[in-house]
Short mmCIF file of C-alpha atoms in Angstrom, two decimals:
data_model
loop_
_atom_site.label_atom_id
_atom_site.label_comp_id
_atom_site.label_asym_id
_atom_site.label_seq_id
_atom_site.Cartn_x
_atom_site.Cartn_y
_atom_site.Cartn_z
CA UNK A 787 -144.41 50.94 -67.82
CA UNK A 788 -146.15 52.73 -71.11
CA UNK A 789 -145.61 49.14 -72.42
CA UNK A 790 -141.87 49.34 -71.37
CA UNK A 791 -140.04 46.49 -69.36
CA UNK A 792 -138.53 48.04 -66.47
CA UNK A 793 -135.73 46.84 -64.80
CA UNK A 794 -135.94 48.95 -61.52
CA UNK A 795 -132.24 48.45 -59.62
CA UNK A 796 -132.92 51.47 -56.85
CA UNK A 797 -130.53 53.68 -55.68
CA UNK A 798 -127.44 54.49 -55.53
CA UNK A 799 -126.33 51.49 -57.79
CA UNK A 800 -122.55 51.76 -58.99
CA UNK A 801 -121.91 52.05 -62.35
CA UNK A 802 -120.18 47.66 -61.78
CA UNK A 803 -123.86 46.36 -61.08
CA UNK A 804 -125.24 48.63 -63.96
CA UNK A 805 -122.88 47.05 -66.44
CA UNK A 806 -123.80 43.44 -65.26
CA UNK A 807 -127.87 43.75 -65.08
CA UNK A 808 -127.38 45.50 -68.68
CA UNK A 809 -125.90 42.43 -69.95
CA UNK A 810 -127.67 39.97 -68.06
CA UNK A 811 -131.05 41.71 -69.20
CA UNK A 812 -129.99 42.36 -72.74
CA UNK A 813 -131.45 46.07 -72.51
CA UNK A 814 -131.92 48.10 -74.92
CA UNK A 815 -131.49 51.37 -72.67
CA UNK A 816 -130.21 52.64 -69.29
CA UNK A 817 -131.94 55.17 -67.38
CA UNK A 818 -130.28 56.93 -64.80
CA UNK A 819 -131.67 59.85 -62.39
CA UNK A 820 -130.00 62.35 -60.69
CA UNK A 821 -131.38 64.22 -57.65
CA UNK A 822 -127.96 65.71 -55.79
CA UNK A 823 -125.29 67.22 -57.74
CA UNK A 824 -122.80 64.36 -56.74
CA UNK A 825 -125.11 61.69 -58.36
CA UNK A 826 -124.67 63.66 -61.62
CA UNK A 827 -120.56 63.80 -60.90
CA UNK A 828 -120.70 60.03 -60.45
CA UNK A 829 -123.04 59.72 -63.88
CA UNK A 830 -120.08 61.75 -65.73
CA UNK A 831 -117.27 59.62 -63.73
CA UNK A 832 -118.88 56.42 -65.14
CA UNK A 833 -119.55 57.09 -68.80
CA UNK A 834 -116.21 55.44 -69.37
CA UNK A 835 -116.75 52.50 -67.51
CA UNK A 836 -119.51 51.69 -69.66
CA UNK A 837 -117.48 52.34 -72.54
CA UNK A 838 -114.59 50.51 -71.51
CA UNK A 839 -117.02 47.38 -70.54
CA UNK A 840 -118.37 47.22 -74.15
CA UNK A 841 -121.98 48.58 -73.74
CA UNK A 842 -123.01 50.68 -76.96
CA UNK A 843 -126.83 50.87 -75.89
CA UNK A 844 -128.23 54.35 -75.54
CA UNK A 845 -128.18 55.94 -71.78
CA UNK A 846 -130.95 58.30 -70.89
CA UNK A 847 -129.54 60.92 -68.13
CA UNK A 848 -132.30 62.46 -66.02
CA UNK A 849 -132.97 64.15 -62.74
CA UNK A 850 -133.13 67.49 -60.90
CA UNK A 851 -129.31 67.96 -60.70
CA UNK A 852 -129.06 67.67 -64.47
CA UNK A 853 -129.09 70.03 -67.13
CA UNK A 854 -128.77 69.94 -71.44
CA UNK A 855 -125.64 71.80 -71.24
CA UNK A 856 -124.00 69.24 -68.29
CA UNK A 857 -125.17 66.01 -69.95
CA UNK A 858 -123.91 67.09 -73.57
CA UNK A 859 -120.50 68.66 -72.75
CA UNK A 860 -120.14 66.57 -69.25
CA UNK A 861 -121.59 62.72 -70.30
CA UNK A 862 -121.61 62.40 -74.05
CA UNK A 863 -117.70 62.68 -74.53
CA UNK A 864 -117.17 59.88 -72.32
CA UNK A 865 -119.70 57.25 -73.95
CA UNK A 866 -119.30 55.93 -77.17
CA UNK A 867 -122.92 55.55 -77.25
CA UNK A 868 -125.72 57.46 -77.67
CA UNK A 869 -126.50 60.17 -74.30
CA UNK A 870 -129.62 61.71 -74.34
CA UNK A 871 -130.75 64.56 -71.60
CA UNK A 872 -134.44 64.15 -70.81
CA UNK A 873 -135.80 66.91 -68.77
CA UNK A 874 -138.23 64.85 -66.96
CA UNK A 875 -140.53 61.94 -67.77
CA UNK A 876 -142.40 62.71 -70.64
CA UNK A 877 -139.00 63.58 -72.20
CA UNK A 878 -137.87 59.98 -71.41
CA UNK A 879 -140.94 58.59 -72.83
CA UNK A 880 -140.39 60.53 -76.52
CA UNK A 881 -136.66 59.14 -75.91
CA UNK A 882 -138.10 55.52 -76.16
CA UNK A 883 -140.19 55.92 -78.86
CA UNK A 884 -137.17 57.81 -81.12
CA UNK A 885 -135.07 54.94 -80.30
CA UNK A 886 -137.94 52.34 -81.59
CA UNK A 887 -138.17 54.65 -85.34
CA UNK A 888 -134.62 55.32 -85.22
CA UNK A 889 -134.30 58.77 -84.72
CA UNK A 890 -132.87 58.95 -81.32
CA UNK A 891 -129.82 61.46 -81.34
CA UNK A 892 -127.15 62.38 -78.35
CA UNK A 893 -127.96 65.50 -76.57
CA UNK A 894 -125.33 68.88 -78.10
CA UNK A 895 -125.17 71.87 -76.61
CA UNK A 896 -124.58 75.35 -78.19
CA UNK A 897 -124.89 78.87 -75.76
CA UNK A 898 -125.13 81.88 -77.78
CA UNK A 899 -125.08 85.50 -76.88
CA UNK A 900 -122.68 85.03 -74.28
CA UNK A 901 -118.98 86.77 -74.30
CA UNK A 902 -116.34 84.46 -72.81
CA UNK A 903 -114.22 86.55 -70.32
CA UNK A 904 -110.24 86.04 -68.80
CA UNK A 905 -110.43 83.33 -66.64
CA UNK A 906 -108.70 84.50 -63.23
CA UNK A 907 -109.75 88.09 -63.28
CA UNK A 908 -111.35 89.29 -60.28
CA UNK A 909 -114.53 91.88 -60.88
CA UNK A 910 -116.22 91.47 -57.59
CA UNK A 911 -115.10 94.01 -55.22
CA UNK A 912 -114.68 91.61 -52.21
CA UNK A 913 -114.00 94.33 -49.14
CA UNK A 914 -111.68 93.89 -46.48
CA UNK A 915 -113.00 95.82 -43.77
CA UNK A 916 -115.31 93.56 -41.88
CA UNK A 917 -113.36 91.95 -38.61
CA UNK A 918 -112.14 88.09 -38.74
CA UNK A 919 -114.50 86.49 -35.83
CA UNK A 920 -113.07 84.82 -32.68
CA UNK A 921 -114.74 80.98 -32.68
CA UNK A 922 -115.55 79.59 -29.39
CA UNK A 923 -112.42 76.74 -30.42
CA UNK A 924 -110.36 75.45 -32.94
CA UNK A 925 -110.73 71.65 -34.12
CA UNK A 926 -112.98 69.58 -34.74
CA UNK A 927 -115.99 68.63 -32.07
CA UNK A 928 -119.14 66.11 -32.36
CA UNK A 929 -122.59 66.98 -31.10
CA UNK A 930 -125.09 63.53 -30.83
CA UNK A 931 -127.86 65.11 -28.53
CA UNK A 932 -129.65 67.24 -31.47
CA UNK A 933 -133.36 67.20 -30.69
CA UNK A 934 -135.28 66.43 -34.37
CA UNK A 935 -137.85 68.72 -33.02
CA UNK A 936 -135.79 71.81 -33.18
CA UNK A 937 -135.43 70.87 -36.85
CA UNK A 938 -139.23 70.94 -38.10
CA UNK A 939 -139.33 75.09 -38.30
CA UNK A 940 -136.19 74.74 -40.41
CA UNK A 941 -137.98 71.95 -43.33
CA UNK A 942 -138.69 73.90 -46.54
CA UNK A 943 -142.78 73.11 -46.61
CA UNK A 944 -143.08 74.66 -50.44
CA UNK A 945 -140.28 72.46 -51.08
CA UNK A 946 -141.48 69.60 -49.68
CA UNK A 947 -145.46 69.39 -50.46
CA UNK A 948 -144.75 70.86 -54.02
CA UNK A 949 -141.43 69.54 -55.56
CA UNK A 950 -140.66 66.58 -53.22
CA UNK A 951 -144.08 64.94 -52.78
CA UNK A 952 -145.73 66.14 -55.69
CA UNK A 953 -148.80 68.36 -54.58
CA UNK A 954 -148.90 70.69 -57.17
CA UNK A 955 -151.63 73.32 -57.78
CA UNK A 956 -151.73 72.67 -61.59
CA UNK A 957 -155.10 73.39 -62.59
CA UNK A 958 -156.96 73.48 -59.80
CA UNK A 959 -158.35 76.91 -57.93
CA UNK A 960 -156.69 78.49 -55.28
CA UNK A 961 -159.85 77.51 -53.14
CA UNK A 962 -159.83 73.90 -54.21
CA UNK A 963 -155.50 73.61 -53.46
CA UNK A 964 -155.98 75.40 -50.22
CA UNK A 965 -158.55 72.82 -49.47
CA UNK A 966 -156.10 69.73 -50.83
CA UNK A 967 -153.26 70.78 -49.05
CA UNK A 968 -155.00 71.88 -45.32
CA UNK A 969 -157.31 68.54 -45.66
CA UNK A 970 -154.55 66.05 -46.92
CA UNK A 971 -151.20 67.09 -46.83
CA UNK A 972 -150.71 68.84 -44.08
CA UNK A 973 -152.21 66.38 -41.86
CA UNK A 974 -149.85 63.53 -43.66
CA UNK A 975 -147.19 66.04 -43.22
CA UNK A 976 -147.84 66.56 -39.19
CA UNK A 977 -148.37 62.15 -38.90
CA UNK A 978 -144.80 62.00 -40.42
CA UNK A 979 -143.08 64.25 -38.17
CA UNK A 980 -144.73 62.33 -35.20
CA UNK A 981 -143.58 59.19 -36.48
CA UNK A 982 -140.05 60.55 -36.99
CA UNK A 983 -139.84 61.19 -33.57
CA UNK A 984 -141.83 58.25 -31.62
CA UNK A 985 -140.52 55.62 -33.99
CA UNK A 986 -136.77 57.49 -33.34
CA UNK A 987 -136.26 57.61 -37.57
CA UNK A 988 -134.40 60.94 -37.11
CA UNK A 989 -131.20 60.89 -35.14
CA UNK A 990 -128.92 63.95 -36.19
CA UNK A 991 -125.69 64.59 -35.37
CA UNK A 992 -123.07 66.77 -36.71
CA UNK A 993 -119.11 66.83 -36.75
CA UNK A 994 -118.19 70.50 -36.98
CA UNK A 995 -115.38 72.52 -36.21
CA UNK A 996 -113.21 75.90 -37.16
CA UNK A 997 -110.15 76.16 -38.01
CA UNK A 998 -107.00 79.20 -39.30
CA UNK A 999 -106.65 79.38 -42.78
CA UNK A 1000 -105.63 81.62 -45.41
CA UNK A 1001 -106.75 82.05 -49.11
CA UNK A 1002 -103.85 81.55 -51.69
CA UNK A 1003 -105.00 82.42 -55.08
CA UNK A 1004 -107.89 79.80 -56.09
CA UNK A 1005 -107.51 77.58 -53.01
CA UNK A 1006 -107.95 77.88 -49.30
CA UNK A 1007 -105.35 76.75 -47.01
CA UNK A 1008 -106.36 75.03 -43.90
CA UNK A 1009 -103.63 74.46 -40.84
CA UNK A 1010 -104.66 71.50 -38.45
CA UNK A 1011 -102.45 69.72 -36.41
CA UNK A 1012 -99.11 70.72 -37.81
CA UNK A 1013 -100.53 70.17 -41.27
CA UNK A 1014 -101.68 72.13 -44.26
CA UNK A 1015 -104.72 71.28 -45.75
CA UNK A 1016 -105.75 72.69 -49.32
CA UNK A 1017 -109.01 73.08 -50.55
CA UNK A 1018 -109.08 74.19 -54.21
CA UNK A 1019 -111.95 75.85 -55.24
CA UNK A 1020 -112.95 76.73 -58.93
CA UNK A 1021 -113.28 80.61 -60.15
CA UNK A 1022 -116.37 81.48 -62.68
CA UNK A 1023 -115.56 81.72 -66.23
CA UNK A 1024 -117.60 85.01 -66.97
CA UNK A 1025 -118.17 87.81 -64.82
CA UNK A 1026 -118.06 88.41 -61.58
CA UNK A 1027 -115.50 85.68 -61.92
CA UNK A 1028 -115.93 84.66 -58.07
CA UNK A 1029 -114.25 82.14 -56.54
CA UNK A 1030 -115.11 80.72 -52.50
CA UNK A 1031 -111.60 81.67 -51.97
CA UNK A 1032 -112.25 85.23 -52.20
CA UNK A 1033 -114.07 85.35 -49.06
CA UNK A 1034 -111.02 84.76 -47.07
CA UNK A 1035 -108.05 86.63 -46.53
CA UNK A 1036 -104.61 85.90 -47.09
CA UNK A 1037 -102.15 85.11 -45.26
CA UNK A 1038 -100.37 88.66 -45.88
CA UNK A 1039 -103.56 90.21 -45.15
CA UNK A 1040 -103.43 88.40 -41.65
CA UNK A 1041 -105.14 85.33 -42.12
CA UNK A 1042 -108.60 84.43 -41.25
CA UNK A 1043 -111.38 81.09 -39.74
CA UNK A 1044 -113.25 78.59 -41.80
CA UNK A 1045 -115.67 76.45 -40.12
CA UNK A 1046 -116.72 73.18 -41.46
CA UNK A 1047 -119.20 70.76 -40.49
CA UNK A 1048 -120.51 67.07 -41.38
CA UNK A 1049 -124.36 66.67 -40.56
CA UNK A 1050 -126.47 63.32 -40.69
CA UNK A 1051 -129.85 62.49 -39.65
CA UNK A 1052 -128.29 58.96 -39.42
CA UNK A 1053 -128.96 55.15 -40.77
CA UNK A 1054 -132.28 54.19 -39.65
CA UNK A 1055 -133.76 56.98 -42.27
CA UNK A 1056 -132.67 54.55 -44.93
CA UNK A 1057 -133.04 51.29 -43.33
CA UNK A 1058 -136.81 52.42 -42.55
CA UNK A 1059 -137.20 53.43 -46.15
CA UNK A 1060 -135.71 50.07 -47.87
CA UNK A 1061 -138.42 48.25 -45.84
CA UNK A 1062 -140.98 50.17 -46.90
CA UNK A 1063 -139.75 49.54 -51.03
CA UNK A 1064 -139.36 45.88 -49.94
CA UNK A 1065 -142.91 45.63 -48.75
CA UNK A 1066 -143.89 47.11 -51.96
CA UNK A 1067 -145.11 50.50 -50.12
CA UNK A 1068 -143.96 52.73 -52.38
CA UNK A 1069 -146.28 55.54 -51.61
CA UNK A 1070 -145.33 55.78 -47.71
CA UNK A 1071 -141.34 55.16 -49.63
CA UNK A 1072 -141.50 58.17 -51.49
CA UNK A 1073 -143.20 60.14 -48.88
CA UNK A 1074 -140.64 59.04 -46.16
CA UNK A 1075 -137.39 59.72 -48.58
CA UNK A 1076 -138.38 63.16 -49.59
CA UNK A 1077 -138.89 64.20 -45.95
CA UNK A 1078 -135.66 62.64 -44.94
CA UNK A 1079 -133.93 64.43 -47.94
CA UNK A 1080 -135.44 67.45 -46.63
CA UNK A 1081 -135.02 67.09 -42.82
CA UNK A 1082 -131.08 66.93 -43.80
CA UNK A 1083 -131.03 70.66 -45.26
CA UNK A 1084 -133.08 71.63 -42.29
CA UNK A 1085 -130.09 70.39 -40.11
CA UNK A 1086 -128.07 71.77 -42.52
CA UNK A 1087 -129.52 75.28 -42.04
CA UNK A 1088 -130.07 74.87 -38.60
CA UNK A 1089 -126.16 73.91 -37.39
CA UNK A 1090 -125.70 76.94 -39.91
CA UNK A 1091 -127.23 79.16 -37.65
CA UNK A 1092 -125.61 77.66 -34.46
CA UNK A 1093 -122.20 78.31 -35.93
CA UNK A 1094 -123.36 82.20 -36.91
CA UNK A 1095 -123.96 82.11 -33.02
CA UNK A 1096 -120.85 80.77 -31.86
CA UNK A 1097 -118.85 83.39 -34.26
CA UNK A 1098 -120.88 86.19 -33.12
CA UNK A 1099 -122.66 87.15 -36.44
CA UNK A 1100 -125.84 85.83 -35.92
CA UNK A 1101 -127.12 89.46 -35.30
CA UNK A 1102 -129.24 89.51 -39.07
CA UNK A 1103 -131.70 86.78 -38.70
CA UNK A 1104 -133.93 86.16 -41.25
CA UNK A 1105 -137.56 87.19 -40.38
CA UNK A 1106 -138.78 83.66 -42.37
CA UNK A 1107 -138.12 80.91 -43.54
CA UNK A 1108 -138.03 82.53 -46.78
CA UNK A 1109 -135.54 84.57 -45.44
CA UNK A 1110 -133.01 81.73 -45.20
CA UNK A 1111 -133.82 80.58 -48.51
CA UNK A 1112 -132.91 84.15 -49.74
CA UNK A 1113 -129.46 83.91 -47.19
CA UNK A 1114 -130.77 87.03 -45.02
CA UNK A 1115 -128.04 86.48 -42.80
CA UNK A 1116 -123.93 86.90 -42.82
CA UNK A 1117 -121.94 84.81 -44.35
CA UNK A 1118 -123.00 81.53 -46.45
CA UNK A 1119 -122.48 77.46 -45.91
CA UNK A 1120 -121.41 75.91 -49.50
CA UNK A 1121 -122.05 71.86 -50.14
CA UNK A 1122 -119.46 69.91 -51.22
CA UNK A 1123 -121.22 68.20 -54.57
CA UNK A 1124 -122.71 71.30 -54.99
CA UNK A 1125 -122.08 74.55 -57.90
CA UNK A 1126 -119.50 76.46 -56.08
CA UNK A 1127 -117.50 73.65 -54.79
CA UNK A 1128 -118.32 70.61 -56.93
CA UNK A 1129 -115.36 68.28 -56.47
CA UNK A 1130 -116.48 65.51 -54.04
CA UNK A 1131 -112.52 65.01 -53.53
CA UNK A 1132 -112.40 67.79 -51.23
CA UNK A 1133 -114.53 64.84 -48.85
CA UNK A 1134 -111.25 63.34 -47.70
CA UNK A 1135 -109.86 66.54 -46.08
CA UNK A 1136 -112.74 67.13 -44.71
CA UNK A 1137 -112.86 64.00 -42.87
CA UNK A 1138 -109.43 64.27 -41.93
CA UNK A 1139 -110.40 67.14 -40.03
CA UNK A 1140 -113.31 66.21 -38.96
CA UNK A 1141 -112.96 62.57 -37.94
CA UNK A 1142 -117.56 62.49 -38.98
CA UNK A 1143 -116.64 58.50 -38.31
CA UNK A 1144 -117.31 59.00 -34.93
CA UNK A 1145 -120.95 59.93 -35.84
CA UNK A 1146 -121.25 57.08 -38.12
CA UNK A 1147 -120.69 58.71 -41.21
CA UNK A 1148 -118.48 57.00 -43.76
CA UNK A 1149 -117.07 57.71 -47.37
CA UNK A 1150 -117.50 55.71 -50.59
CA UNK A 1151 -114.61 54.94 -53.39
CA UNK A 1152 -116.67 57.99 -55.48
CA UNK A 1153 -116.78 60.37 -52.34
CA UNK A 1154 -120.13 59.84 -51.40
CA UNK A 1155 -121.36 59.41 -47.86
CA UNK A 1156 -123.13 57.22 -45.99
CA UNK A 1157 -125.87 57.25 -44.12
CA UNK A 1158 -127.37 59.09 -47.60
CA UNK A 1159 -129.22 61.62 -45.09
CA UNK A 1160 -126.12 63.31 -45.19
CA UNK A 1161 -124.24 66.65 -45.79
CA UNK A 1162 -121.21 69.09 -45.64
CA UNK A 1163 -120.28 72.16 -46.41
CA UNK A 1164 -117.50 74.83 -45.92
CA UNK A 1165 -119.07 77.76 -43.58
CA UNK A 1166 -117.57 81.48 -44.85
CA UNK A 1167 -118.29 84.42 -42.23
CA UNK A 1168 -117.64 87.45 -45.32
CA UNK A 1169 -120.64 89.53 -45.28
CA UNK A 1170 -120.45 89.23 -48.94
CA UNK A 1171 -120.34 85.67 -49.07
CA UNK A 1172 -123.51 84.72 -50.83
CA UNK A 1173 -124.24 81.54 -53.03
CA UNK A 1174 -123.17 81.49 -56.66
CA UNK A 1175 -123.12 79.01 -59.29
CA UNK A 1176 -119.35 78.15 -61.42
#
């Protein structure tokens, strides 16, 4: 590749068959891409493995979850090599040729203009006068009948046809892109969904459930089953120094209801797409991955509104899809792996409560899970409750 050899070991590799093929292949530089937010967690976790195992060679860190600041304060510290942030491809390109004259340098970081504030100090006026819903239960319940046709109005088209698949306008007219995307996406587009559903490659399911808690300073306490289970979250450094604990009330102020929920599309999403990469169809392998990717945050957002329903607050619906980009609804569903909750950890209570095994979803020793088609979240009902970043 651009007169490169390319050792291509797919995805989701751990960091133990990295160290070996870099050995066994004598490289002189690892690339690694990061599309989720937990894939760049488990890029930081490993720096030191690759330290510890002796490799010194440089390790380029790419991939939509990534940014400068994350890679230099984040993945440099941890490697005793060189790290080096490229933005996209054409970044990683200029990375190879600086390393062949030399000049290849770790990725710093510096913000400017920006005051640090008090860590801890609450600015957002989070109100108090909204009621705590009634759910429908409490615990955990499993739903296998979800039909992948009341998914499609959910998928994120703009999403999809532009940033997953690749259909940019770039240069071209309006005309001429209308024309490209009516003529030959679209139509792909419509052959994939029918696929997904005659060759049964999308089988959701979701573990879900609500449960009393209470907020206690920076963490959320859950009660299930005689037990207490706590969910730390972490509070923004600068203002309006928010924290996903805010959204619920204490347990002076009376307690309040979380909801939580596991969601898969299931395994035969990635056993359809390995076949397609070992049959060296890598167009139809790209095109099928990005939908799947996609057809999980549809479930995502669908469940979403199902539980809005079941708590009663499903009154503000969004009058688009747009609108649920934009959250034109109550309340707000945060992703574990994700900027306001980022630590995968909080997987394991999550499963405790939610028992997803039954649906077939597993955990990894780096809190990933399996099938990859797969997602979680924490469901808040505060009217405030919006998505921020920490």
């Amino acid at each position: 590749n651009n007169g490169y050899r390319v050792y291509n070991l797919g995805i989701k590799v751990p960091a133990e068959t990295i160290i070996e093929k870099a050995r066994e292949y004598g490289v002189d530089a690892i690339g690694l891409s990061g599309l989720l937010v937990k894939s760049a967690l488990v890029m930081r976790e490993s720096m030191p493995q690759y330290r510890e195992a002796g490799l010194s060679v440089p390790v380029l860190l790419g991939g939509a979850a990534l940014t400068e600041k994350f890679v230099a304060e984040e993945c440099v510290p941890g490697y005793g090599g060189k790290v080096v942030y490229c933005a996209d491809a054409f970044a990683g390109l200029q990375a190879m040729r600086d390393l062949e004259a030399g000049t290849l340098r770790s990725t710093t970081y510096r913000e400017t203009g920006k005051k640090s504030a008090a860590p801890g100090r609450r600015e957002a006026q989070i109100t108090r006068d909204h009621p705590v819903p009634a759910p429908p239960f409490f615990g955990p319940r499993h739903v296998t009948d979800i039909a992948v046709d009341l998914l499609f109005p959910y998928v994120n088209e703009q999403a999809l046809f532009r940033g997953r698949w690749g259909y940019r306008r770039g240069k071209m007219g309006a005309e001429e892109y209308r024309r490209l995307v009516e003529g030959t996406v679209v139509p792909m587009y419509e052959d994939w969904k029918r696929r997904c559903v005659e060759e049964n490659l999308a089988r959701p399911k979701v573990a879900y459930g609500y449960f009393p808690c209470f907020s206690d300073g920076d963490a959320l306490v859950v009660r299930h089953g005689g037990r207490d289970f706590v969910f730390p979250f972490p509070r923004q450094k600068e203002p309006p120094h928010l924290c996903i604990a805010d959204y619920f009330r204490t347990a002076a102020e009376g307690g309040d209801v979380a909801g939580f929920f596991v969601a898969t599309m299931g395994e035969r999403f990635g056993q359809a797409a390995r076949e397609l990469f070992g049959s060296d169809r890598y167009h139809d392998y790209l095109m099928l991955h990005a939908l799947s990717v996609e057809l999980t945050d549809a479930l995502a957002e669908y469940w979403h509104e199902v539980m809005r329903g079941e708590l009663g607050i499903a009154g503000q619906k969004p009058s688009g899809l747009e609108g649920y980009v934009v959250q034109e609804y109550q309340g707000s569903r945060y992703g574990f792996g994700y900027p306001a909750c980022p630590d995968l950890n909080a997987h394991e209570p999550v499963f405790e409560l939610l028992r997803p095994g039954e649906i077939g979803v597993t955990l990894t020793e780096s809190m990933e899970m399996v099938p990859e088609q797969t997602t979680s979240a924490i469901v808040a009902h505060h009217p405030q409750a919006k998505y921020f970043a920490v």
